[in-house]
Amino acid sequence: MRFKALGAVAALILVSTAFATITFLRVQARGYATDSNNRRLDFQLNLAKRSQGGNHRYFGHGSFAWSVNGRGQSMRIHRLESLEVDEDDDVVVITASGEGLLGQFGFPPASGRRGAPQLGDFTLTIVDNANGADTIEFAFQRGSGVNAYTYSFSGNVQAGNLNWNQWSQ
């Protein structure tokens, strides 16, 4: 009798998880933006979120490139920790955050004379307005104290494309 009850409970659990809705969110963006000081930020993203109940898994890759004092810098996404899309009648707001690798000249160094990759935290907000005045905010911070590195950018998207979609299974 106990085995039959356990079997019924296991079957109920399997059926309930089999019918749980899985939601996918995918964001793709590519382009460049400039700020009021004519600084440029190049970006390229392919991000995804898989949700089932309260469980979320994040996937994707992307990179950002900029120049500070004539020196090329870049950050490549190492781990995505959050991805959200909020849609209104006239605006779509995409937010993401996670951990990134800081590097130079478009690609983080793997090793060697330029040093090992430097991990830090990044945040990203893209605002896609219906009127075309799209904006991007990006920030990267690594470490604290004397060896800290912080970069922040807020500007208008000059060229690029943004695609996002959400679907359920």
Tab-separated table of N, CA and C in Angstrom:
chain	number	residue	atom	x	y	z
A	1	MET	N	0.829	-1.196	0.000
A	1	MET	CA	0.000	0.000	0.000
A	1	MET	C	0.870	1.256	0.000
A	2	ARG	N	1.957	1.239	0.748
A	2	ARG	CA	2.821	2.414	0.806
A	2	ARG	C	3.492	2.661	-0.543
A	3	PHE	N	3.877	1.586	-1.241
A	3	PHE	CA	4.515	1.768	-2.542
A	3	PHE	C	3.554	2.349	-3.564
A	4	LYS	N	2.300	1.950	-3.511
A	4	LYS	CA	1.308	2.501	-4.430
A	4	LYS	C	1.111	3.989	-4.161
A	5	ALA	N	1.084	4.379	-2.892
A	5	ALA	CA	0.906	5.795	-2.556
A	5	ALA	C	2.109	6.603	-3.028
A	6	LEU	N	3.302	6.077	-2.814
A	6	LEU	CA	4.497	6.769	-3.281
A	6	LEU	C	4.512	6.869	-4.804
A	7	GLY	N	4.073	5.812	-5.472
A	7	GLY	CA	4.009	5.843	-6.935
A	7	GLY	C	3.023	6.878	-7.422
A	8	ALA	N	1.908	7.024	-6.750
A	8	ALA	CA	0.909	8.027	-7.150
A	8	ALA	C	1.456	9.437	-6.935
A	9	VAL	N	2.169	9.653	-5.838
A	9	VAL	CA	2.760	10.975	-5.575
A	9	VAL	C	3.816	11.277	-6.630
A	10	ALA	N	4.666	10.307	-6.949
A	10	ALA	CA	5.693	10.517	-7.971
A	10	ALA	C	5.068	10.813	-9.323
A	11	ALA	N	4.003	10.102	-9.676
A	11	ALA	CA	3.311	10.354	-10.937
A	11	ALA	C	2.704	11.754	-10.955
A	12	LEU	N	2.141	12.182	-9.836
A	12	LEU	CA	1.566	13.524	-9.753
A	12	LEU	C	2.638	14.598	-9.925
A	13	ILE	N	3.803	14.385	-9.329
A	13	ILE	CA	4.904	15.335	-9.477
A	13	ILE	C	5.361	15.386	-10.929
A	14	LEU	N	5.507	14.221	-11.563
A	14	LEU	CA	5.927	14.195	-12.962
A	14	LEU	C	4.921	14.897	-13.872
A	15	VAL	N	3.646	14.661	-13.647
A	15	VAL	CA	2.612	15.292	-14.464
A	15	VAL	C	2.615	16.805	-14.254
A	16	SER	N	2.767	17.254	-13.014
A	16	SER	CA	2.727	18.699	-12.751
A	16	SER	C	3.939	19.397	-13.363
A	17	THR	N	5.119	18.749	-13.333
A	17	THR	CA	6.278	19.393	-13.955
A	17	THR	C	6.217	19.281	-15.474
A	18	ALA	N	5.597	18.240	-15.983
A	18	ALA	CA	5.491	18.088	-17.434
A	18	ALA	C	4.607	19.169	-18.036
A	19	PHE	N	3.625	19.652	-17.292
A	19	PHE	CA	2.718	20.662	-17.810
A	19	PHE	C	3.075	22.080	-17.374
A	20	ALA	N	4.193	22.239	-16.647
A	20	ALA	CA	4.624	23.578	-16.245
A	20	ALA	C	5.092	24.332	-17.491
A	21	THR	N	4.686	25.563	-17.607
A	21	THR	CA	5.034	26.370	-18.759
A	21	THR	C	6.494	26.797	-18.704
A	22	ILE	N	7.151	26.654	-19.828
A	22	ILE	CA	8.525	27.123	-19.968
A	22	ILE	C	8.476	28.349	-20.858
A	23	THR	N	9.041	29.456	-20.371
A	23	THR	CA	9.048	30.707	-21.114
A	23	THR	C	10.476	31.048	-21.512
A	24	PHE	N	10.644	31.442	-22.753
A	24	PHE	CA	11.948	31.845	-23.272
A	24	PHE	C	11.903	33.321	-23.635
A	25	LEU	N	12.969	34.031	-23.336
A	25	LEU	CA	13.134	35.431	-23.699
A	25	LEU	C	14.481	35.546	-24.392
A	26	ARG	N	14.476	36.153	-25.579
A	26	ARG	CA	15.728	36.318	-26.322
A	26	ARG	C	15.876	37.762	-26.759
A	27	VAL	N	17.072	38.311	-26.569
A	27	VAL	CA	17.383	39.690	-26.944
A	27	VAL	C	18.641	39.684	-27.794
A	28	GLN	N	18.570	40.336	-28.948
A	28	GLN	CA	19.722	40.509	-29.817
A	28	GLN	C	19.855	42.000	-30.118
A	29	ALA	N	21.052	42.524	-29.962
A	29	ALA	CA	21.294	43.944	-30.238
A	29	ALA	C	22.706	44.103	-30.780
A	30	ARG	N	22.834	45.060	-31.675
A	30	ARG	CA	24.143	45.342	-32.267
A	30	ARG	C	24.142	46.774	-32.754
A	31	GLY	N	25.228	47.481	-32.518
A	31	GLY	CA	25.327	48.844	-33.009
A	31	GLY	C	26.335	49.656	-32.236
A	32	TYR	N	26.149	50.980	-32.299
A	32	TYR	CA	27.016	51.857	-31.526
A	32	TYR	C	26.223	53.077	-31.082
A	33	ALA	N	26.732	53.679	-30.016
A	33	ALA	CA	26.088	54.862	-29.444
A	33	ALA	C	27.162	55.897	-29.137
A	34	THR	N	26.737	57.159	-29.067
A	34	THR	CA	27.641	58.232	-28.658
A	34	THR	C	26.984	59.035	-27.547
A	35	ASP	N	27.825	59.627	-26.694
A	35	ASP	CA	27.298	60.457	-25.613
A	35	ASP	C	27.505	61.930	-25.946
A	36	SER	N	27.203	62.799	-25.005
A	36	SER	CA	27.292	64.250	-25.236
A	36	SER	C	28.738	64.718	-25.447
A	37	ASN	N	29.721	63.930	-25.014
A	37	ASN	CA	31.139	64.265	-25.222
A	37	ASN	C	31.713	63.595	-26.462
A	38	ASN	N	30.834	63.012	-27.276
A	38	ASN	CA	31.199	62.318	-28.514
A	38	ASN	C	32.050	61.070	-28.265
A	39	ARG	N	31.934	60.502	-27.047
A	39	ARG	CA	32.561	59.203	-26.789
A	39	ARG	C	31.689	58.138	-27.449
A	40	ARG	N	32.307	57.073	-27.910
A	40	ARG	CA	31.590	56.028	-28.638
A	40	ARG	C	31.627	54.712	-27.857
A	41	LEU	N	30.508	54.007	-27.868
A	41	LEU	CA	30.404	52.664	-27.277
A	41	LEU	C	29.857	51.741	-28.353
A	42	ASP	N	30.622	50.720	-28.706
A	42	ASP	CA	30.162	49.691	-29.639
A	42	ASP	C	29.639	48.518	-28.819
A	43	PHE	N	28.534	47.926	-29.264
A	43	PHE	CA	27.948	46.815	-28.519
A	43	PHE	C	27.432	45.750	-29.459
A	44	GLN	N	27.449	44.525	-28.943
A	44	GLN	CA	26.965	43.360	-29.676
A	44	GLN	C	26.499	42.346	-28.641
A	45	LEU	N	25.217	41.967	-28.695
A	45	LEU	CA	24.630	41.091	-27.672
A	45	LEU	C	23.771	40.004	-28.289
A	46	ASN	N	23.776	38.848	-27.674
A	46	ASN	CA	22.851	37.769	-27.993
A	46	ASN	C	22.569	37.076	-26.661
A	47	LEU	N	21.465	37.448	-26.004
A	47	LEU	CA	21.163	37.014	-24.645
A	47	LEU	C	19.857	36.240	-24.603
A	48	ALA	N	19.733	35.329	-23.640
A	48	ALA	CA	18.509	34.541	-23.499
A	48	ALA	C	18.248	34.218	-22.031
A	49	LYS	N	16.963	34.060	-21.737
A	49	LYS	CA	16.515	33.681	-20.397
A	49	LYS	C	15.479	32.571	-20.555
A	50	ARG	N	15.628	31.511	-19.779
A	50	ARG	CA	14.675	30.395	-19.764
A	50	ARG	C	14.054	30.351	-18.381
A	51	SER	N	12.738	30.461	-18.326
A	51	SER	CA	12.036	30.475	-17.041
A	51	SER	C	11.031	29.335	-16.983
A	52	GLN	N	11.016	28.664	-15.854
A	52	GLN	CA	10.023	27.626	-15.585
A	52	GLN	C	9.651	27.756	-14.124
A	53	GLY	N	8.424	28.240	-13.886
A	53	GLY	CA	8.018	28.537	-12.522
A	53	GLY	C	8.900	29.639	-11.974
A	54	GLY	N	9.527	29.412	-10.835
A	54	GLY	CA	10.428	30.392	-10.238
A	54	GLY	C	11.886	30.181	-10.614
A	55	ASN	N	12.149	29.193	-11.468
A	55	ASN	CA	13.509	28.880	-11.904
A	55	ASN	C	13.877	29.686	-13.144
A	56	HIS	N	15.034	30.353	-13.120
A	56	HIS	CA	15.506	31.120	-14.271
A	56	HIS	C	16.928	30.686	-14.605
A	57	ARG	N	17.182	30.492	-15.886
A	57	ARG	CA	18.535	30.204	-16.372
A	57	ARG	C	18.864	31.229	-17.437
A	58	TYR	N	20.092	31.724	-17.410
A	58	TYR	CA	20.523	32.777	-18.323
A	58	TYR	C	21.646	32.262	-19.213
A	59	PHE	N	21.569	32.633	-20.494
A	59	PHE	CA	22.555	32.215	-21.479
A	59	PHE	C	22.921	33.425	-22.335
A	60	GLY	N	24.015	33.316	-23.015
A	60	GLY	CA	24.312	34.340	-23.999
A	60	GLY	C	25.739	34.812	-23.970
A	61	HIS	N	25.988	35.690	-24.917
A	61	HIS	CA	27.312	36.283	-25.039
A	61	HIS	C	27.149	37.683	-25.587
A	62	GLY	N	28.188	38.442	-25.490
A	62	GLY	CA	28.163	39.799	-26.001
A	62	GLY	C	29.427	40.520	-25.626
A	63	SER	N	29.613	41.675	-26.238
A	63	SER	CA	30.795	42.467	-25.932
A	63	SER	C	30.496	43.948	-26.116
A	64	PHE	N	31.288	44.751	-25.438
A	64	PHE	CA	31.214	46.209	-25.495
A	64	PHE	C	32.637	46.705	-25.706
A	65	ALA	N	32.806	47.731	-26.526
A	65	ALA	CA	34.136	48.286	-26.769
A	65	ALA	C	34.072	49.803	-26.700
A	66	TRP	N	35.109	50.407	-26.107
A	66	TRP	CA	35.171	51.855	-25.957
A	66	TRP	C	36.632	52.273	-25.910
A	67	SER	N	36.852	53.557	-25.891
A	67	SER	CA	38.206	54.100	-25.833
A	67	SER	C	38.289	55.111	-24.697
A	68	VAL	N	39.345	55.018	-23.903
A	68	VAL	CA	39.604	55.976	-22.831
A	68	VAL	C	41.019	56.497	-23.023
A	69	ASN	N	41.144	57.811	-23.206
A	69	ASN	CA	42.447	58.447	-23.427
A	69	ASN	C	43.211	57.788	-24.575
A	70	GLY	N	42.498	57.464	-25.643
A	70	GLY	CA	43.125	56.871	-26.812
A	70	GLY	C	43.469	55.407	-26.681
A	71	ARG	N	43.099	54.800	-25.591
A	71	ARG	CA	43.404	53.385	-25.345
A	71	ARG	C	42.132	52.556	-25.485
A	72	GLY	N	42.159	51.588	-26.381
A	72	GLY	CA	40.996	50.733	-26.596
A	72	GLY	C	40.751	49.798	-25.434
A	73	GLN	N	39.515	49.719	-24.995
A	73	GLN	CA	39.106	48.814	-23.917
A	73	GLN	C	37.907	48.012	-24.404
A	74	SER	N	37.670	46.883	-23.793
A	74	SER	CA	36.484	46.100	-24.108
A	74	SER	C	36.081	45.268	-22.904
A	75	MET	N	34.845	44.849	-22.932
A	75	MET	CA	34.337	43.939	-21.918
A	75	MET	C	33.530	42.881	-22.636
A	76	ARG	N	33.826	41.652	-22.341
A	76	ARG	CA	33.080	40.526	-22.903
A	76	ARG	C	32.271	39.899	-21.770
A	77	ILE	N	31.025	39.580	-22.042
A	77	ILE	CA	30.164	38.972	-21.020
A	77	ILE	C	30.707	37.597	-20.658
A	78	HIS	N	30.943	37.408	-19.376
A	78	HIS	CA	31.429	36.130	-18.850
A	78	HIS	C	30.263	35.304	-18.309
A	79	ARG	N	29.375	35.970	-17.556
A	79	ARG	CA	28.200	35.282	-16.999
A	79	ARG	C	27.056	36.280	-16.912
A	80	LEU	N	25.930	35.902	-17.473
A	80	LEU	CA	24.718	36.711	-17.416
A	80	LEU	C	23.942	36.312	-16.168
A	81	GLU	N	23.542	37.284	-15.349
A	81	GLU	CA	22.854	36.999	-14.093
A	81	GLU	C	21.415	37.474	-14.072
A	82	SER	N	21.054	38.416	-14.950
A	82	SER	CA	19.656	38.852	-15.031
A	82	SER	C	19.387	39.411	-16.418
A	83	LEU	N	18.144	39.247	-16.856
A	83	LEU	CA	17.689	39.782	-18.144
A	83	LEU	C	16.189	39.998	-18.039
A	84	GLU	N	15.766	41.226	-18.270
A	84	GLU	CA	14.345	41.570	-18.203
A	84	GLU	C	13.975	42.478	-19.368
A	85	VAL	N	12.751	42.358	-19.848
A	85	VAL	CA	12.215	43.246	-20.866
A	85	VAL	C	10.874	43.753	-20.369
A	86	ASP	N	10.735	45.076	-20.307
A	86	ASP	CA	9.473	45.712	-19.937
A	86	ASP	C	8.978	46.481	-21.144
A	87	GLU	N	7.752	46.154	-21.568
A	87	GLU	CA	7.190	46.780	-22.756
A	87	GLU	C	5.986	47.624	-22.383
A	88	ASP	N	5.951	48.830	-22.920
A	88	ASP	CA	4.834	49.747	-22.764
A	88	ASP	C	4.352	50.091	-24.172
A	89	ASP	N	3.376	50.991	-24.283
A	89	ASP	CA	2.860	51.355	-25.597
A	89	ASP	C	3.929	51.960	-26.498
A	90	ASP	N	4.754	52.837	-25.952
A	90	ASP	CA	5.713	53.576	-26.766
A	90	ASP	C	7.168	53.255	-26.483
A	91	VAL	N	7.431	52.372	-25.536
A	91	VAL	CA	8.816	52.142	-25.144
A	91	VAL	C	9.039	50.683	-24.716
A	92	VAL	N	10.243	50.195	-25.019
A	92	VAL	CA	10.694	48.885	-24.558
A	92	VAL	C	11.980	49.116	-23.776
A	93	VAL	N	12.031	48.631	-22.533
A	93	VAL	CA	13.211	48.782	-21.693
A	93	VAL	C	13.798	47.393	-21.440
A	94	ILE	N	15.049	47.243	-21.836
A	94	ILE	CA	15.765	45.985	-21.649
A	94	ILE	C	16.857	46.221	-20.610
A	95	THR	N	16.864	45.407	-19.572
A	95	THR	CA	17.895	45.513	-18.540
A	95	THR	C	18.594	44.166	-18.408
A	96	ALA	N	19.887	44.225	-18.199
A	96	ALA	CA	20.687	43.017	-18.012
A	96	ALA	C	21.828	43.350	-17.064
A	97	SER	N	22.302	42.331	-16.372
A	97	SER	CA	23.466	42.506	-15.516
A	97	SER	C	24.187	41.173	-15.403
A	98	GLY	N	25.430	41.252	-14.969
A	98	GLY	CA	26.199	40.039	-14.814
A	98	GLY	C	27.653	40.341	-14.564
A	99	GLU	N	28.474	39.399	-14.976
A	99	GLU	CA	29.909	39.489	-14.765
A	99	GLU	C	30.591	39.534	-16.129
A	100	GLY	N	31.604	40.391	-16.245
A	100	GLY	CA	32.294	40.537	-17.516
A	100	GLY	C	33.802	40.467	-17.368
A	101	LEU	N	34.467	40.239	-18.487
A	101	LEU	CA	35.929	40.204	-18.548
A	101	LEU	C	36.413	41.481	-19.220
A	102	LEU	N	37.255	42.230	-18.542
A	102	LEU	CA	37.807	43.457	-19.090
A	102	LEU	C	39.043	43.119	-19.911
A	103	GLY	N	39.171	43.744	-21.082
A	103	GLY	CA	40.333	43.508	-21.928
A	103	GLY	C	40.667	44.739	-22.736
A	104	GLN	N	41.514	44.557	-23.735
A	104	GLN	CA	41.936	45.670	-24.583
A	104	GLN	C	41.732	45.315	-26.045
A	105	PHE	N	41.550	46.346	-26.857
A	105	PHE	CA	41.518	46.229	-28.308
A	105	PHE	C	40.458	45.258	-28.816
A	106	GLY	N	39.328	45.228	-28.174
A	106	GLY	CA	38.226	44.416	-28.662
A	106	GLY	C	38.114	43.028	-28.082
A	107	PHE	N	39.208	42.467	-27.552
A	107	PHE	CA	39.140	41.123	-27.006
A	107	PHE	C	39.904	41.065	-25.695
A	108	PRO	N	39.305	40.472	-24.670
A	108	PRO	CA	40.044	40.323	-23.412
A	108	PRO	C	41.242	39.399	-23.610
A	109	PRO	N	42.363	39.721	-23.029
A	109	PRO	CA	43.529	38.850	-23.167
A	109	PRO	C	43.317	37.535	-22.425
A	110	ALA	N	43.782	36.450	-23.022
A	110	ALA	CA	43.670	35.146	-22.377
A	110	ALA	C	44.787	34.981	-21.357
A	111	SER	N	45.952	35.422	-21.694
A	111	SER	CA	47.101	35.383	-20.784
A	111	SER	C	48.261	36.053	-21.503
A	112	GLY	N	49.401	35.988	-20.902
A	112	GLY	CA	50.578	36.520	-21.574
A	112	GLY	C	50.960	37.894	-21.070
A	113	ARG	N	51.642	38.631	-21.899
A	113	ARG	CA	52.246	39.888	-21.455
A	113	ARG	C	51.235	40.946	-21.051
A	114	ARG	N	50.030	40.893	-21.565
A	114	ARG	CA	49.030	41.899	-21.189
A	114	ARG	C	48.331	41.545	-19.879
A	115	GLY	N	48.613	40.387	-19.326
A	115	GLY	CA	48.011	40.008	-18.052
A	115	GLY	C	46.769	39.159	-18.233
A	116	ALA	N	46.298	38.636	-17.154
A	116	ALA	CA	45.130	37.762	-17.166
A	116	ALA	C	43.852	38.588	-17.269
A	117	PRO	N	42.771	37.978	-17.734
A	117	PRO	CA	41.497	38.688	-17.788
A	117	PRO	C	41.084	39.166	-16.400
A	118	GLN	N	40.424	40.303	-16.373
A	118	GLN	CA	40.023	40.901	-15.113
A	118	GLN	C	38.495	40.884	-15.025
A	119	LEU	N	37.968	40.127	-14.060
A	119	LEU	CA	36.526	40.012	-13.880
A	119	LEU	C	35.969	41.217	-13.151
A	120	GLY	N	34.768	41.616	-13.544
A	120	GLY	CA	34.065	42.705	-12.884
A	120	GLY	C	32.576	42.585	-13.149
A	121	ASP	N	31.808	43.493	-12.600
A	121	ASP	CA	30.352	43.475	-12.745
A	121	ASP	C	29.911	44.518	-13.760
A	122	PHE	N	28.881	44.174	-14.538
A	122	PHE	CA	28.349	45.119	-15.495
A	122	PHE	C	26.837	45.243	-15.347
A	123	THR	N	26.316	46.388	-15.738
A	123	THR	CA	24.879	46.607	-15.845
A	123	THR	C	24.617	47.260	-17.190
A	124	LEU	N	23.448	46.973	-17.741
A	124	LEU	CA	23.081	47.474	-19.054
A	124	LEU	C	21.603	47.810	-19.070
A	125	THR	N	21.270	48.957	-19.646
A	125	THR	CA	19.873	49.328	-19.883
A	125	THR	C	19.774	49.891	-21.292
A	126	ILE	N	18.911	49.309	-22.095
A	126	ILE	CA	18.631	49.803	-23.445
A	126	ILE	C	17.181	50.250	-23.464
A	127	VAL	N	16.935	51.474	-23.918
A	127	VAL	CA	15.577	52.000	-24.038
A	127	VAL	C	15.294	52.207	-25.517
A	128	ASP	N	14.332	51.437	-26.025
A	128	ASP	CA	13.920	51.515	-27.422
A	128	ASP	C	12.617	52.307	-27.478
A	129	ASN	N	12.709	53.566	-27.887
A	129	ASN	CA	11.544	54.445	-27.959
A	129	ASN	C	10.877	54.350	-29.326
A	130	ALA	N	9.566	54.464	-29.341
A	130	ALA	CA	8.826	54.440	-30.603
A	130	ALA	C	9.184	55.636	-31.478
A	131	ASN	N	9.566	56.753	-30.860
A	131	ASN	CA	9.900	57.952	-31.625
A	131	ASN	C	11.317	57.918	-32.194
A	132	GLY	N	12.090	56.863	-31.903
A	132	GLY	CA	13.407	56.707	-32.481
A	132	GLY	C	14.553	57.241	-31.651
A	133	ALA	N	14.302	57.894	-30.533
A	133	ALA	CA	15.368	58.421	-29.680
A	133	ALA	C	15.809	57.339	-28.697
A	134	ASP	N	16.463	56.298	-29.227
A	134	ASP	CA	16.875	55.157	-28.414
A	134	ASP	C	18.127	55.507	-27.612
A	135	THR	N	18.208	54.970	-26.393
A	135	THR	CA	19.342	55.248	-25.520
A	135	THR	C	19.918	53.950	-24.961
A	136	ILE	N	21.159	54.045	-24.496
A	136	ILE	CA	21.822	52.918	-23.852
A	136	ILE	C	22.622	53.440	-22.669
A	137	GLU	N	22.567	52.702	-21.573
A	137	GLU	CA	23.385	52.982	-20.398
A	137	GLU	C	24.153	51.706	-20.074
A	138	PHE	N	25.454	51.866	-19.898
A	138	PHE	CA	26.319	50.728	-19.636
A	138	PHE	C	27.305	51.120	-18.537
A	139	ALA	N	27.546	50.222	-17.608
A	139	ALA	CA	28.529	50.467	-16.552
A	139	ALA	C	29.284	49.174	-16.271
A	140	PHE	N	30.581	49.316	-16.032
A	140	PHE	CA	31.430	48.184	-15.682
A	140	PHE	C	32.305	48.601	-14.511
A	141	GLN	N	32.405	47.744	-13.505
A	141	GLN	CA	33.226	48.041	-12.332
A	141	GLN	C	33.984	46.791	-11.925
A	142	ARG	N	35.277	46.974	-11.739
A	142	ARG	CA	36.128	45.876	-11.313
A	142	ARG	C	36.950	46.326	-10.120
A	143	GLY	N	36.932	45.553	-9.073
A	143	GLY	CA	37.779	45.779	-7.915
A	143	GLY	C	37.419	47.010	-7.108
A	144	SER	N	38.271	47.284	-6.136
A	144	SER	CA	38.098	48.465	-5.283
A	144	SER	C	39.475	49.001	-4.922
A	145	GLY	N	39.491	50.185	-4.430
A	145	GLY	CA	40.755	50.785	-4.014
A	145	GLY	C	41.576	51.300	-5.170
A	146	VAL	N	42.893	51.227	-5.025
A	146	VAL	CA	43.820	51.780	-6.004
A	146	VAL	C	43.725	51.066	-7.351
A	147	ASN	N	43.500	49.767	-7.341
A	147	ASN	CA	43.470	48.986	-8.573
A	147	ASN	C	42.075	48.884	-9.190
A	148	ALA	N	41.138	49.652	-8.705
A	148	ALA	CA	39.773	49.592	-9.225
A	148	ALA	C	39.707	50.180	-10.629
A	149	TYR	N	38.757	49.675	-11.401
A	149	TYR	CA	38.488	50.232	-12.727
A	149	TYR	C	36.982	50.399	-12.855
A	150	THR	N	36.565	51.595	-13.217
A	150	THR	CA	35.148	51.878	-13.394
A	150	THR	C	34.961	52.609	-14.713
A	151	TYR	N	33.984	52.163	-15.482
A	151	TYR	CA	33.627	52.849	-16.717
A	151	TYR	C	32.110	52.929	-16.771
A	152	SER	N	31.608	54.101	-17.087
A	152	SER	CA	30.161	54.229	-17.262
A	152	SER	C	29.893	55.052	-18.505
A	153	PHE	N	28.805	54.718	-19.191
A	153	PHE	CA	28.443	55.359	-20.441
A	153	PHE	C	26.934	55.526	-20.474
A	154	SER	N	26.497	56.674	-20.934
A	154	SER	CA	25.077	56.936	-21.155
A	154	SER	C	24.968	57.781	-22.409
A	155	GLY	N	24.328	57.240	-23.448
A	155	GLY	CA	24.269	57.975	-24.698
A	155	GLY	C	23.136	57.531	-25.592
A	156	ASN	N	23.116	58.117	-26.786
A	156	ASN	CA	22.076	57.841	-27.781
A	156	ASN	C	22.585	56.856	-28.813
A	157	VAL	N	21.753	55.888	-29.155
A	157	VAL	CA	22.107	54.909	-30.175
A	157	VAL	C	22.108	55.620	-31.522
A	158	GLN	N	23.218	55.512	-32.244
A	158	GLN	CA	23.357	56.176	-33.538
A	158	GLN	C	23.005	55.248	-34.691
A	159	ALA	N	23.365	53.987	-34.558
A	159	ALA	CA	23.074	53.005	-35.597
A	159	ALA	C	23.031	51.632	-34.956
A	160	GLY	N	22.240	50.765	-35.512
A	160	GLY	CA	22.185	49.403	-35.010
A	160	GLY	C	20.803	48.822	-35.135
A	161	ASN	N	20.650	47.639	-34.567
A	161	ASN	CA	19.344	46.998	-34.561
A	161	ASN	C	19.128	46.298	-33.231
A	162	LEU	N	17.867	46.142	-32.900
A	162	LEU	CA	17.454	45.498	-31.660
A	162	LEU	C	16.282	44.593	-31.971
A	163	ASN	N	16.411	43.346	-31.617
A	163	ASN	CA	15.328	42.374	-31.776
A	163	ASN	C	15.148	41.654	-30.456
A	164	TRP	N	13.914	41.461	-30.076
A	164	TRP	CA	13.650	40.664	-28.889
A	164	TRP	C	12.334	39.937	-29.101
A	165	ASN	N	12.231	38.768	-28.527
A	165	ASN	CA	10.976	38.025	-28.572
A	165	ASN	C	10.874	37.123	-27.347
A	166	GLN	N	9.632	36.800	-27.049
A	166	GLN	CA	9.328	35.954	-25.891
A	166	GLN	C	8.277	34.945	-26.334
A	167	TRP	N	8.462	33.695	-25.951
A	167	TRP	CA	7.491	32.671	-26.293
A	167	TRP	C	7.447	31.618	-25.202
A	168	SER	N	6.391	30.841	-25.199
A	168	SER	CA	6.205	29.806	-24.184
A	168	SER	C	5.986	28.465	-24.828
A	169	GLN	N	6.348	27.438	-24.095
A	169	GLN	CA	6.121	26.063	-24.544
A	169	GLN	C	5.250	25.350	-23.543
